[in-house]
GROMACS .gro file of C-alpha atoms in nm:
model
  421
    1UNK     CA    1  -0.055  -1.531  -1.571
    2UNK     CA    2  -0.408  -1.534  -1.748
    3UNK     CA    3  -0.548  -1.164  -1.785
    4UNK     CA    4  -0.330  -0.875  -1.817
    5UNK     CA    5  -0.282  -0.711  -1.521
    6UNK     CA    6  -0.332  -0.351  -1.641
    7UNK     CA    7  -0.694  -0.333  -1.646
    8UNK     CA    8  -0.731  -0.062  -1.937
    9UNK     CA    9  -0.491   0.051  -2.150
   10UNK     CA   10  -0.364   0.455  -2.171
   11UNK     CA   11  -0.519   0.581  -2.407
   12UNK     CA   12  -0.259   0.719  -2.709
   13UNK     CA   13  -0.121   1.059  -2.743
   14UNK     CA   14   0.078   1.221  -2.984
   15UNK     CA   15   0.433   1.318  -2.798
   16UNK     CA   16   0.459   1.682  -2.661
   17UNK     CA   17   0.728   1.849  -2.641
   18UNK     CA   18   0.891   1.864  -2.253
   19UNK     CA   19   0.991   2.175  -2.113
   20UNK     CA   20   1.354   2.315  -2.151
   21UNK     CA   21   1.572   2.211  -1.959
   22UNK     CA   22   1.546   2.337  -1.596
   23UNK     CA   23   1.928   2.514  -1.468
   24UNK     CA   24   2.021   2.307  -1.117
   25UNK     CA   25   1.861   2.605  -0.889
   26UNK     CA   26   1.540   2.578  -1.084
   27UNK     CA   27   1.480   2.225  -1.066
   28UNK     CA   28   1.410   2.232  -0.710
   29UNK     CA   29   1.182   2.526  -0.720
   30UNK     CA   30   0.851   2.383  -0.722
   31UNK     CA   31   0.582   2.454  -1.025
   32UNK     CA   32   0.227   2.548  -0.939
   33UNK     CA   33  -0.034   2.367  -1.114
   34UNK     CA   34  -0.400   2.344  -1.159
   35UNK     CA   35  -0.442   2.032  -1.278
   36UNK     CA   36  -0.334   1.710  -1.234
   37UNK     CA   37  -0.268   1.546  -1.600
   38UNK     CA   38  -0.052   1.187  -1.493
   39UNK     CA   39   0.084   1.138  -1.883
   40UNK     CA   40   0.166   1.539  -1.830
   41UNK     CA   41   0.373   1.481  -1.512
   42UNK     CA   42   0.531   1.173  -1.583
   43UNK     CA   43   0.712   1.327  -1.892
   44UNK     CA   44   0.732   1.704  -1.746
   45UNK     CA   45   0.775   1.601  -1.350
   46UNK     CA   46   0.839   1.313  -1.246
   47UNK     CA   47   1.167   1.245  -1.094
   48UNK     CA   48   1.270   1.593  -1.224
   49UNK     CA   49   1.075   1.872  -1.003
   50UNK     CA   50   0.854   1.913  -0.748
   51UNK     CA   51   0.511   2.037  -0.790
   52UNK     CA   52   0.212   2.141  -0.656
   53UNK     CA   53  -0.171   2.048  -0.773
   54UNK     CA   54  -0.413   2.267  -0.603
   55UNK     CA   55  -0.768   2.121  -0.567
   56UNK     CA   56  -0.679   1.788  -0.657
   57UNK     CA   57  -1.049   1.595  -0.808
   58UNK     CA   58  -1.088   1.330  -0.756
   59UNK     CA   59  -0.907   1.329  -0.414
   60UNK     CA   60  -0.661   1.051  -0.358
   61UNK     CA   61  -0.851   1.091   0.052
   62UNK     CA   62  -1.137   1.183   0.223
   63UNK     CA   63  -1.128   1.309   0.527
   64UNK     CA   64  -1.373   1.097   0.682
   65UNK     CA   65  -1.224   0.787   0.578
   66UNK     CA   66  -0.874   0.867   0.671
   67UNK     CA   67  -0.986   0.945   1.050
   68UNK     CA   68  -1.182   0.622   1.071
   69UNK     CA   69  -0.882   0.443   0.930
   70UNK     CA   70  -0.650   0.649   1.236
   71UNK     CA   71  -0.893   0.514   1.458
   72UNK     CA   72  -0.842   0.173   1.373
   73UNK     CA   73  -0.456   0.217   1.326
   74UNK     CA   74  -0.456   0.326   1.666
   75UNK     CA   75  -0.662   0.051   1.816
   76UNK     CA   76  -0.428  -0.233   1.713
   77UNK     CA   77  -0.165  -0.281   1.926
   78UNK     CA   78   0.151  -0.425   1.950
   79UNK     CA   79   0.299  -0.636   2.241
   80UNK     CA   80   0.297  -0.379   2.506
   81UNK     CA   81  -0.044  -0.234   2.368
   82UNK     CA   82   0.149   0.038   2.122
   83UNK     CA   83   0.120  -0.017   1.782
   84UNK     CA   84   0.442  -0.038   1.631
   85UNK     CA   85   0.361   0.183   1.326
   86UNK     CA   86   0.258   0.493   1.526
   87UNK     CA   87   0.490   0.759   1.673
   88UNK     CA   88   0.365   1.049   1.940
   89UNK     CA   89   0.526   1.328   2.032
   90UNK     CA   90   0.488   1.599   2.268
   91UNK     CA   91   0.670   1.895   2.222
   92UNK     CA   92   0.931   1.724   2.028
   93UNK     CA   93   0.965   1.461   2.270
   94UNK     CA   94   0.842   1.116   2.138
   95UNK     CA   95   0.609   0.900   2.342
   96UNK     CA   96   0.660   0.535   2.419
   97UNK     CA   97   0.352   0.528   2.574
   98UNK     CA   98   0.132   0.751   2.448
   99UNK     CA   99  -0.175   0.644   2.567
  100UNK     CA  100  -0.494   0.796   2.512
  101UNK     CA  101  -0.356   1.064   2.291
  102UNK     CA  102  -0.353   0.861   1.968
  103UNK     CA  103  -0.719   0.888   1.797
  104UNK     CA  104  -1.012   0.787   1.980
  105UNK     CA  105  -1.370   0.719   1.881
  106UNK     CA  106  -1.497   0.942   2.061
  107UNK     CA  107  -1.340   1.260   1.911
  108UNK     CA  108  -1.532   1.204   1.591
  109UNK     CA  109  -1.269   1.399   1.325
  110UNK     CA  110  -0.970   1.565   1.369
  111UNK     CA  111  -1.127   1.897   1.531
  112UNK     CA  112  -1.213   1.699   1.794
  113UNK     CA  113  -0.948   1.500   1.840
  114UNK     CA  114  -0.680   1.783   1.818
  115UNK     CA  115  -0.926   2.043   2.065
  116UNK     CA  116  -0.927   1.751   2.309
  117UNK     CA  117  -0.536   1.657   2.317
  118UNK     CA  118  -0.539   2.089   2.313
  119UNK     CA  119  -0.701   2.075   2.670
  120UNK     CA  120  -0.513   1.770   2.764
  121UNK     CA  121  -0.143   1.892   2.677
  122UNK     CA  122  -0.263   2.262   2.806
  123UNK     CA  123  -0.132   2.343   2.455
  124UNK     CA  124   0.160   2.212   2.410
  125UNK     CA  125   0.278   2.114   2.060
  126UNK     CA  126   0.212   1.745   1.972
  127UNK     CA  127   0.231   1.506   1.647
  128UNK     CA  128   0.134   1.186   1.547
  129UNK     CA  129   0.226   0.960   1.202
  130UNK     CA  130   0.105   0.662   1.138
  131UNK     CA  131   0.259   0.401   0.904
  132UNK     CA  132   0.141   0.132   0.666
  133UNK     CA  133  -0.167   0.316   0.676
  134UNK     CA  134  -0.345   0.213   0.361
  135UNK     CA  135  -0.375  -0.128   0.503
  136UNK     CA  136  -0.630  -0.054   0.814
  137UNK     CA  137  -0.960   0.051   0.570
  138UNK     CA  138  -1.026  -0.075   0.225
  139UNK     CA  139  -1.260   0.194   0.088
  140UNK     CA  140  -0.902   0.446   0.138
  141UNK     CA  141  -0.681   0.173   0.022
  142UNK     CA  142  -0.894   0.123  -0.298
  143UNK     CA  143  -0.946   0.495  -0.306
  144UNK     CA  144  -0.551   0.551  -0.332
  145UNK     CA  145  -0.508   0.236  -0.510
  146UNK     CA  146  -0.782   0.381  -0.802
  147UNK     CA  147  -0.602   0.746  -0.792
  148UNK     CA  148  -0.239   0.642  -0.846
  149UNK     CA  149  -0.334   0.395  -1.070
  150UNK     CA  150  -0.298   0.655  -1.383
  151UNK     CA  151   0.073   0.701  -1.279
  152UNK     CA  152   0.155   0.357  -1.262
  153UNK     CA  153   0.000   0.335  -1.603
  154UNK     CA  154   0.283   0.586  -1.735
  155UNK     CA  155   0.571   0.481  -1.480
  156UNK     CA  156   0.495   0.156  -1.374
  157UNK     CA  157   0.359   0.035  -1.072
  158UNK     CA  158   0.617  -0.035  -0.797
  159UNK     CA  159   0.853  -0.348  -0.740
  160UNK     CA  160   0.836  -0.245  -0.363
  161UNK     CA  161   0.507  -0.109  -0.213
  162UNK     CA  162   0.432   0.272  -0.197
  163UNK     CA  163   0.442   0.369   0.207
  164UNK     CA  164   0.123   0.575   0.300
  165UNK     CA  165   0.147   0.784   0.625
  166UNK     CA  166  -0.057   0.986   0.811
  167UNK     CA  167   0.063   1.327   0.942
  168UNK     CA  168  -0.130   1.527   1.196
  169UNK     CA  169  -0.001   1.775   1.485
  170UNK     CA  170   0.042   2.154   1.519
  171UNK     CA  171   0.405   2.079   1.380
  172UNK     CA  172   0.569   1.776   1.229
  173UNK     CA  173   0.807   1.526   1.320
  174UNK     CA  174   1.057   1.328   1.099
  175UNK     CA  175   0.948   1.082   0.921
  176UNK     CA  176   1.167   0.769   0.858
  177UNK     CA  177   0.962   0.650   0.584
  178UNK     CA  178   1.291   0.485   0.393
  179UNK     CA  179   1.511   0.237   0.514
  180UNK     CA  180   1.898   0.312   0.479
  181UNK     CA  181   2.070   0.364   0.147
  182UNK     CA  182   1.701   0.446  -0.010
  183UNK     CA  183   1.549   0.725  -0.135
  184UNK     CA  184   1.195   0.781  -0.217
  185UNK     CA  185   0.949   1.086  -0.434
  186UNK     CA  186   0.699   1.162  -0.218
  187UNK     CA  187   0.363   1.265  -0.255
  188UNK     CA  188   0.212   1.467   0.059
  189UNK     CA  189  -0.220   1.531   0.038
  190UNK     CA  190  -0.352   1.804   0.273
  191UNK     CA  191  -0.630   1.695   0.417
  192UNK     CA  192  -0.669   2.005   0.712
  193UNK     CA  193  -0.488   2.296   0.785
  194UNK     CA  194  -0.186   2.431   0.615
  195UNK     CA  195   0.161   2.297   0.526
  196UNK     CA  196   0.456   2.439   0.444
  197UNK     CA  197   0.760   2.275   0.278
  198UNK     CA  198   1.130   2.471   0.215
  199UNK     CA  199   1.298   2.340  -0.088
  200UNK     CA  200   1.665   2.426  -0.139
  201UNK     CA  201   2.000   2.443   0.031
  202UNK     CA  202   1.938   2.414   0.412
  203UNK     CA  203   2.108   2.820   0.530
  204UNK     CA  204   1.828   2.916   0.257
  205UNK     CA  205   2.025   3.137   0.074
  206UNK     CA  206   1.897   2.955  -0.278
  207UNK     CA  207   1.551   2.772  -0.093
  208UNK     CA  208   1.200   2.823  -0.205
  209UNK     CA  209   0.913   2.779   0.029
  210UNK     CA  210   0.564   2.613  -0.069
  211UNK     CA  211   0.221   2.636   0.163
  212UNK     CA  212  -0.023   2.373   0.060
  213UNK     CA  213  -0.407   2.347   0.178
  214UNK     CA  214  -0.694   2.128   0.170
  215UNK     CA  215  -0.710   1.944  -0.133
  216UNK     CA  216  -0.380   2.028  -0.248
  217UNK     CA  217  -0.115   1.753  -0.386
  218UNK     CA  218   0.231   1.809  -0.352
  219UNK     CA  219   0.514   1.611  -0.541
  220UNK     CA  220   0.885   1.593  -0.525
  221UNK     CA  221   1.127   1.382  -0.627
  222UNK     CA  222   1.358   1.157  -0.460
  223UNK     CA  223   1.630   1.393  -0.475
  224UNK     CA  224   1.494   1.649  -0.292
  225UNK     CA  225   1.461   1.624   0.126
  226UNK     CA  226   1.240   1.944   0.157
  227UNK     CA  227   1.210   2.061   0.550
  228UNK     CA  228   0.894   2.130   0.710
  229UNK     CA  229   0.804   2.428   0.860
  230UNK     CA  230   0.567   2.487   1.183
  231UNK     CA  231   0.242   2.718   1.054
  232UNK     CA  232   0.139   2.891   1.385
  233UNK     CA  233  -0.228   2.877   1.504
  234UNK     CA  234  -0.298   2.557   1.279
  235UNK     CA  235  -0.309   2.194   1.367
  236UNK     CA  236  -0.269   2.049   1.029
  237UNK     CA  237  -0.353   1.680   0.880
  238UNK     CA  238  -0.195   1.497   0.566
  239UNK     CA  239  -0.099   1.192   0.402
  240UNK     CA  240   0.255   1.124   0.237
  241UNK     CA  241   0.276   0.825   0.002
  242UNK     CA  242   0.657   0.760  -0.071
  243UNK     CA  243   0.755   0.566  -0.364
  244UNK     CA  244   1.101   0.385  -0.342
  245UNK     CA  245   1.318   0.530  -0.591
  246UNK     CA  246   1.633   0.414  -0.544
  247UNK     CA  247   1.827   0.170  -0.313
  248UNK     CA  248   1.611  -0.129  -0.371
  249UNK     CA  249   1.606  -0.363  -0.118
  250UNK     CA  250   1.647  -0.716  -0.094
  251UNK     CA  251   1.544  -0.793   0.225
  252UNK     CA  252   1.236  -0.637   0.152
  253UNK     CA  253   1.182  -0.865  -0.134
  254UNK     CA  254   1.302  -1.177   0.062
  255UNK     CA  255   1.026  -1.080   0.317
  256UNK     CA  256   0.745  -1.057   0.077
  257UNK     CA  257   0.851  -1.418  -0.070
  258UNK     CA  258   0.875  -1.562   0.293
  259UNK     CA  259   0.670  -1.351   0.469
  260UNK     CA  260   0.418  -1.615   0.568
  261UNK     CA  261   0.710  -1.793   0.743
  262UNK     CA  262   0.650  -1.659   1.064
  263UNK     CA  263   0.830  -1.814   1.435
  264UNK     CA  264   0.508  -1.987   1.521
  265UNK     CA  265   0.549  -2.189   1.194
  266UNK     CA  266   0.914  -2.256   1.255
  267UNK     CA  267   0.858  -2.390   1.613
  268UNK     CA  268   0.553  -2.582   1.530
  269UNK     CA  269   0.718  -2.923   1.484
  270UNK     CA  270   0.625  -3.069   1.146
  271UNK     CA  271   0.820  -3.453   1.097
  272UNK     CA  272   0.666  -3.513   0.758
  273UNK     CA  273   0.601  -3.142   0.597
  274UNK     CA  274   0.419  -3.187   0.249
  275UNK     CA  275   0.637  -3.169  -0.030
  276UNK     CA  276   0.992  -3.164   0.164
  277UNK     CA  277   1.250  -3.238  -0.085
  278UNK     CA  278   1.519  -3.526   0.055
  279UNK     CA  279   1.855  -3.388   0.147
  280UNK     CA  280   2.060  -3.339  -0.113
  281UNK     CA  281   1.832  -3.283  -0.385
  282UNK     CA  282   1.581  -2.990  -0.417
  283UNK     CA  283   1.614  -2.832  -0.123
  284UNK     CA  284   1.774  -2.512  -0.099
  285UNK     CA  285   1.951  -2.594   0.262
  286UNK     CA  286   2.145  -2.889   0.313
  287UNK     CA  287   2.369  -2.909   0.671
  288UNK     CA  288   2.684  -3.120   0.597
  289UNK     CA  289   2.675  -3.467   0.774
  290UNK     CA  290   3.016  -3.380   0.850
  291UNK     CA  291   3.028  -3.063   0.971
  292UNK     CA  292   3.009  -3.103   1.283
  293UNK     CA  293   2.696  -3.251   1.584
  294UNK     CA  294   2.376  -3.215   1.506
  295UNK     CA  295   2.162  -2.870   1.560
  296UNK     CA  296   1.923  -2.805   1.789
  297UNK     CA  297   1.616  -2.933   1.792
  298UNK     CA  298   1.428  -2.565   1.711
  299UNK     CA  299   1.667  -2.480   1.438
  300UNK     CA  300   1.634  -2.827   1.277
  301UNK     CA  301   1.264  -2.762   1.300
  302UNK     CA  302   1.335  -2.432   1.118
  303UNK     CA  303   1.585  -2.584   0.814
  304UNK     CA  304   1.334  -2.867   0.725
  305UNK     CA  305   1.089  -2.587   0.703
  306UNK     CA  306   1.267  -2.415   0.449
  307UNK     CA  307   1.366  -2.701   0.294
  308UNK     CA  308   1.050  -2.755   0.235
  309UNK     CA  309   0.956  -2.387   0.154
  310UNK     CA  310   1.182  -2.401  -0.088
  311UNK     CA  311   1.156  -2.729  -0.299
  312UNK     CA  312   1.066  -2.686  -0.683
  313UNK     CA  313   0.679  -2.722  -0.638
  314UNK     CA  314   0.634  -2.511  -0.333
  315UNK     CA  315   0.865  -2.245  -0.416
  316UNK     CA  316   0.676  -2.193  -0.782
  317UNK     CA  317   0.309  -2.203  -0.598
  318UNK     CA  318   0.485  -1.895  -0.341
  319UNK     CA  319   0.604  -1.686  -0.610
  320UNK     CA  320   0.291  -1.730  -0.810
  321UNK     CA  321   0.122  -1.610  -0.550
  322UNK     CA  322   0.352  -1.334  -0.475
  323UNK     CA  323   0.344  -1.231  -0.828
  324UNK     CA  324  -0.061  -1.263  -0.849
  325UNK     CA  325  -0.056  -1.070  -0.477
  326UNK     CA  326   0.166  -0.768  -0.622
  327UNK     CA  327  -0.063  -0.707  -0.957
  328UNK     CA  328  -0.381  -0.668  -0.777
  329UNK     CA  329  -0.250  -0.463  -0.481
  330UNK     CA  330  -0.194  -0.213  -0.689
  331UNK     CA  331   0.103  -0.101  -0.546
  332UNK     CA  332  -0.008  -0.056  -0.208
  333UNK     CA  333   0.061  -0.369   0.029
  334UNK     CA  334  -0.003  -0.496   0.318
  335UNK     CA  335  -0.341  -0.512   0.213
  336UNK     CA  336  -0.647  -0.480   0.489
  337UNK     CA  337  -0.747  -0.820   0.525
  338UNK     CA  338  -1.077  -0.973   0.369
  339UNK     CA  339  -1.427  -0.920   0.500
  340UNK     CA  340  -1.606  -1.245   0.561
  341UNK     CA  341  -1.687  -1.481   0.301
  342UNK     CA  342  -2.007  -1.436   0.114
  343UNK     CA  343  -2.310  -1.716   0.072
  344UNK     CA  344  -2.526  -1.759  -0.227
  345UNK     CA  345  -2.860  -1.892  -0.341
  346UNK     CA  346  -2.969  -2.044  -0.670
  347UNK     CA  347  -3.155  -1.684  -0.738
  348UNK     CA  348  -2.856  -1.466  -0.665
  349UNK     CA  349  -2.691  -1.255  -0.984
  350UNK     CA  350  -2.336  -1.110  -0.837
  351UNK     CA  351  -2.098  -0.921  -1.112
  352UNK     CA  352  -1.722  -0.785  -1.040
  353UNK     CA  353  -1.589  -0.502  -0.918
  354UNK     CA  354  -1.242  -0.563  -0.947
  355UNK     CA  355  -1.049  -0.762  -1.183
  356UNK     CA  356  -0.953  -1.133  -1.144
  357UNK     CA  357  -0.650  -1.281  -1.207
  358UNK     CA  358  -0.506  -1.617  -1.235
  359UNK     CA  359  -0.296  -1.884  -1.288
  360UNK     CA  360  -0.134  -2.229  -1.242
  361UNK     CA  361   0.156  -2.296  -1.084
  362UNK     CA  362   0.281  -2.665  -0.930
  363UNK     CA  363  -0.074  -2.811  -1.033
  364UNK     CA  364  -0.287  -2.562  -0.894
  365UNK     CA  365  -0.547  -2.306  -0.995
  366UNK     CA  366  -0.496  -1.938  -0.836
  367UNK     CA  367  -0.635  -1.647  -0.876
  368UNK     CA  368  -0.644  -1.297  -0.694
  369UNK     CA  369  -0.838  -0.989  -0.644
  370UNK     CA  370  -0.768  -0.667  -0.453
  371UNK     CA  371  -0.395  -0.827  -0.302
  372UNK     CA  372  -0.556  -1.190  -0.188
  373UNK     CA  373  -0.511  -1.541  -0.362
  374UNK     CA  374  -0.685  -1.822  -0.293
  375UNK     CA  375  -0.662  -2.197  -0.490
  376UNK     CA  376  -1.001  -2.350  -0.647
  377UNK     CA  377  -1.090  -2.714  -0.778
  378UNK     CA  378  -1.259  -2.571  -1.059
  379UNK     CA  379  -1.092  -2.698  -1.363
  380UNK     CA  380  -0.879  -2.508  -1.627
  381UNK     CA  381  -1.145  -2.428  -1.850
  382UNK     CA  382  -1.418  -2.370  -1.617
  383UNK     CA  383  -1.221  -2.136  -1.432
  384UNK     CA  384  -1.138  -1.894  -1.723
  385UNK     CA  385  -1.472  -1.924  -1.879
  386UNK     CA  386  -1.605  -1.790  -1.526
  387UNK     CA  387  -1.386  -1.490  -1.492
  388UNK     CA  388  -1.437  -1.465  -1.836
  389UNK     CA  389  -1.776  -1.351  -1.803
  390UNK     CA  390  -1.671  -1.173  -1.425
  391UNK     CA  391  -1.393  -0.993  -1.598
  392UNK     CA  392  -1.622  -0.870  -1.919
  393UNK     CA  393  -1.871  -0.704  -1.631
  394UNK     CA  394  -2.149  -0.923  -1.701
  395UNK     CA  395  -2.389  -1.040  -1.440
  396UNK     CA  396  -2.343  -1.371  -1.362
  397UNK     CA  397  -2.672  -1.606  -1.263
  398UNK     CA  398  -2.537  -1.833  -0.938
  399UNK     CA  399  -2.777  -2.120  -1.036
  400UNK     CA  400  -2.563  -2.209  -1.367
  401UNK     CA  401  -2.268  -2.283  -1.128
  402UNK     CA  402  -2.115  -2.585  -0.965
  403UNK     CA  403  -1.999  -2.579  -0.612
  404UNK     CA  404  -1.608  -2.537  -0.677
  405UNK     CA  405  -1.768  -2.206  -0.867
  406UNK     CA  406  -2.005  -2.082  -0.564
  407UNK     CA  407  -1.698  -2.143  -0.339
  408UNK     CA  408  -1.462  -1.944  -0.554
  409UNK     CA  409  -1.744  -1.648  -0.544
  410UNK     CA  410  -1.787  -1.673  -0.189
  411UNK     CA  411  -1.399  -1.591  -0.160
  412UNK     CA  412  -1.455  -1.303  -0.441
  413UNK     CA  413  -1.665  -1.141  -0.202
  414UNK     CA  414  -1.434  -1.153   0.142
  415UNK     CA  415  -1.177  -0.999  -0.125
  416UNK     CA  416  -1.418  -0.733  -0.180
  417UNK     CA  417  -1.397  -0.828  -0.567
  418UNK     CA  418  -1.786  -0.904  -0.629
  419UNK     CA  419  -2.127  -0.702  -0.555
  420UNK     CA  420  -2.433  -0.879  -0.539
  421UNK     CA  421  -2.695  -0.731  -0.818
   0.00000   0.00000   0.00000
């Protein structure tokens, strides 16, 4: 893969010395903090204790943005006009059709949403979480993306994306951010309100309680399953981003390889697909001519799909892309999906934003920005020697390109990658 994907390097430090070594009832009290310092708390904190940044700058959220982006969450539904990432409750009962009391337009922030559902449940406790958050509005996604990219630069960025939620109610539900067997450190922003998290043995005879408030970042490690407590008179509004810590799993990687294999694409009959492998040889399914009849028709449909999915040149261009769609996520995926594609004149001057990677795999050219790939004609050497100049921040004069290089900028911009000078 042509440029690395860590876009500066952390700068050097000489070692400091870690704290001594916290006794087992200390570990889960968590430390109150000023300042956030990532090369600080991923030697001192992370995956040790949890802690809490007051005032976090720069935020990880704005307030503004992360009500537009509940807004849209809200608005796209699933099958029966719910979307499948959002949960409602009312009074501790949760809502399979919850209606108009997700986020509306109209409300215009929080207040207004939470004083309207106030007068519409006569004041009965509610809450609402939204999943997969990051991926409804890309100024939050690249806002998160830009904060957590100093820890990833001292713990790596994850294998698995981080889960970003939204939390807002006048008390809070569980959240079943992990799937079973993991366990995840979790990062919870306050946005509004108060929150208040009880660390320690469950009776509370050795827990510690924490209250965060607006602009306040609290941590704690996977470990640690820290109950929430109501805070009476508030309706309160946060984001958790979970980070899978242990119990990776492979399902969830076999989904991001195959993910584009959808049911429409298995049913869609397809008697030659491109680059099929015979029987017998590259695929990675074979049925045994004498194991029995013959399948039906839909799941033949489906084999010679993966057959074909998986033969040596198609398999290498999927996890190419994979691997190209994972470094400039940024350890946030899904993704929101790209704006529309931009169009140039001879007298337009565009320069990056974001990096640009790429590379070739099975014969082709790809290259990414901000979690998309797309494939160019441009050759080898043309390519690099136009990120070159894109990837150095330099303007870059339109007229001195050929078409396969307005095309590739054109894509730039729908990934959000280029700004037009």
């Amino acid at each position: 893969m042509r440029e690395d994907p860590h876009v500066t390097e952390p700068a050097r430090h000489a070692a400091e010395p870690a704290d001594r070594a916290a006794a087992p009832g200390e570990q889960s009290r968590p430390v109150r903090l000023d300042r956030l310092d990532w090369r600080e708390f991923g030697e001192r904190y992370w995956d040790r204790q949890p802690a809490l940044f007051t005032s976090v700058t720069p935020a990880p959220f704005d307030v503004h943005e992360v009500f537009e982006t509940a807004v849209a969450a809200a608005h796209r539904g699933g099958p029966f006009g719910v979307p499948p990432y959002a949960g409602f409750a009312v009074g501790g009962e949760p809502q399979t059709d919850p209606g108009d009391f997700l986020p509306q337009p109209r409300d215009g922030s929080f207040a207004g949403y939470h004083q309207r559902l106030v007068r519409q449940l006569s004041g009965e406790p509610y809450s609402l979480a939204l999943q997969a958050f990051h991926a409804f509005h890309h100024p939050l996604w690249a806002r998160e993306r830009a904060f957590f990219a100093g820890l990833w630069a001292r713990v790596g960025q994850p294998t698995q994306s981080a889960f970003t939620t939204l939390v807002h109610g006048t008390y809070e539900q569980p959240l079943a951010e992990a799937l079973p067997g993991q366990r995840v450190a979790t990062f919870l922003f306050v946005l509004g309100g108060r929150q208040r998290m009880r660390f320690g043995a469950a009776d509370r005879s050795a827990s510690y309680a924490v209250e965060a408030g607006p602009g306040d970042l609290l941590y704690w490690p996977s470990r640690l399953s820290p109950a929430a407590e109501p805070y009476a008179g508030w309706a309160s509004t946060g984001v958790r981003v979970s980070v899978v810590r242990e119990g990776r799993q492979a399902a969830a990687e076999l989904y991001d390889l195959l993910h584009d294999v959808t049911p429409e694409t298995l049913l869609t009959p397809d008697p030659d697909p491109a680059g099929a492998a015979p029987p017998g040889e590259e695929g990675l399914l074979v049925p045994d001519a004498e194991a029995g009849p013959e399948l039906p028709a839909p799941l033949e449909r489906a084999l010679a799909h993966f057959r074909s999915a998986g033969a040596r040149g198609p398999l290498e261009e999927r996890v190419a892309r994979q691997s190209l769609r994972h470094w400039t996520a940024g350890g946030f995926r899904p993704v929101p999906p790209p704006a529309p594609r931009g169009r140039f004149g001879d007298d337009d001057v565009v320069r990056a934003t974001e990096r640009v990677l790429w590379t070739e795999a099975a014969g082709r050219r790809l290259y990414s920005a901000c979690g998309h790939v797309a494939a160019t004609e441009l050759p080898a050497a043309d390519l690099a020697a136009v990120l070159r100049v894109l990837n150095s921040g330099r303007p870059l004069p339109v007229r001195e390109l050929a078409p396969a290089a307005r095309v590739l900028l054109a894509e730039l911009t729908a990934f959000r990658a280029l700004e037009r000078l």
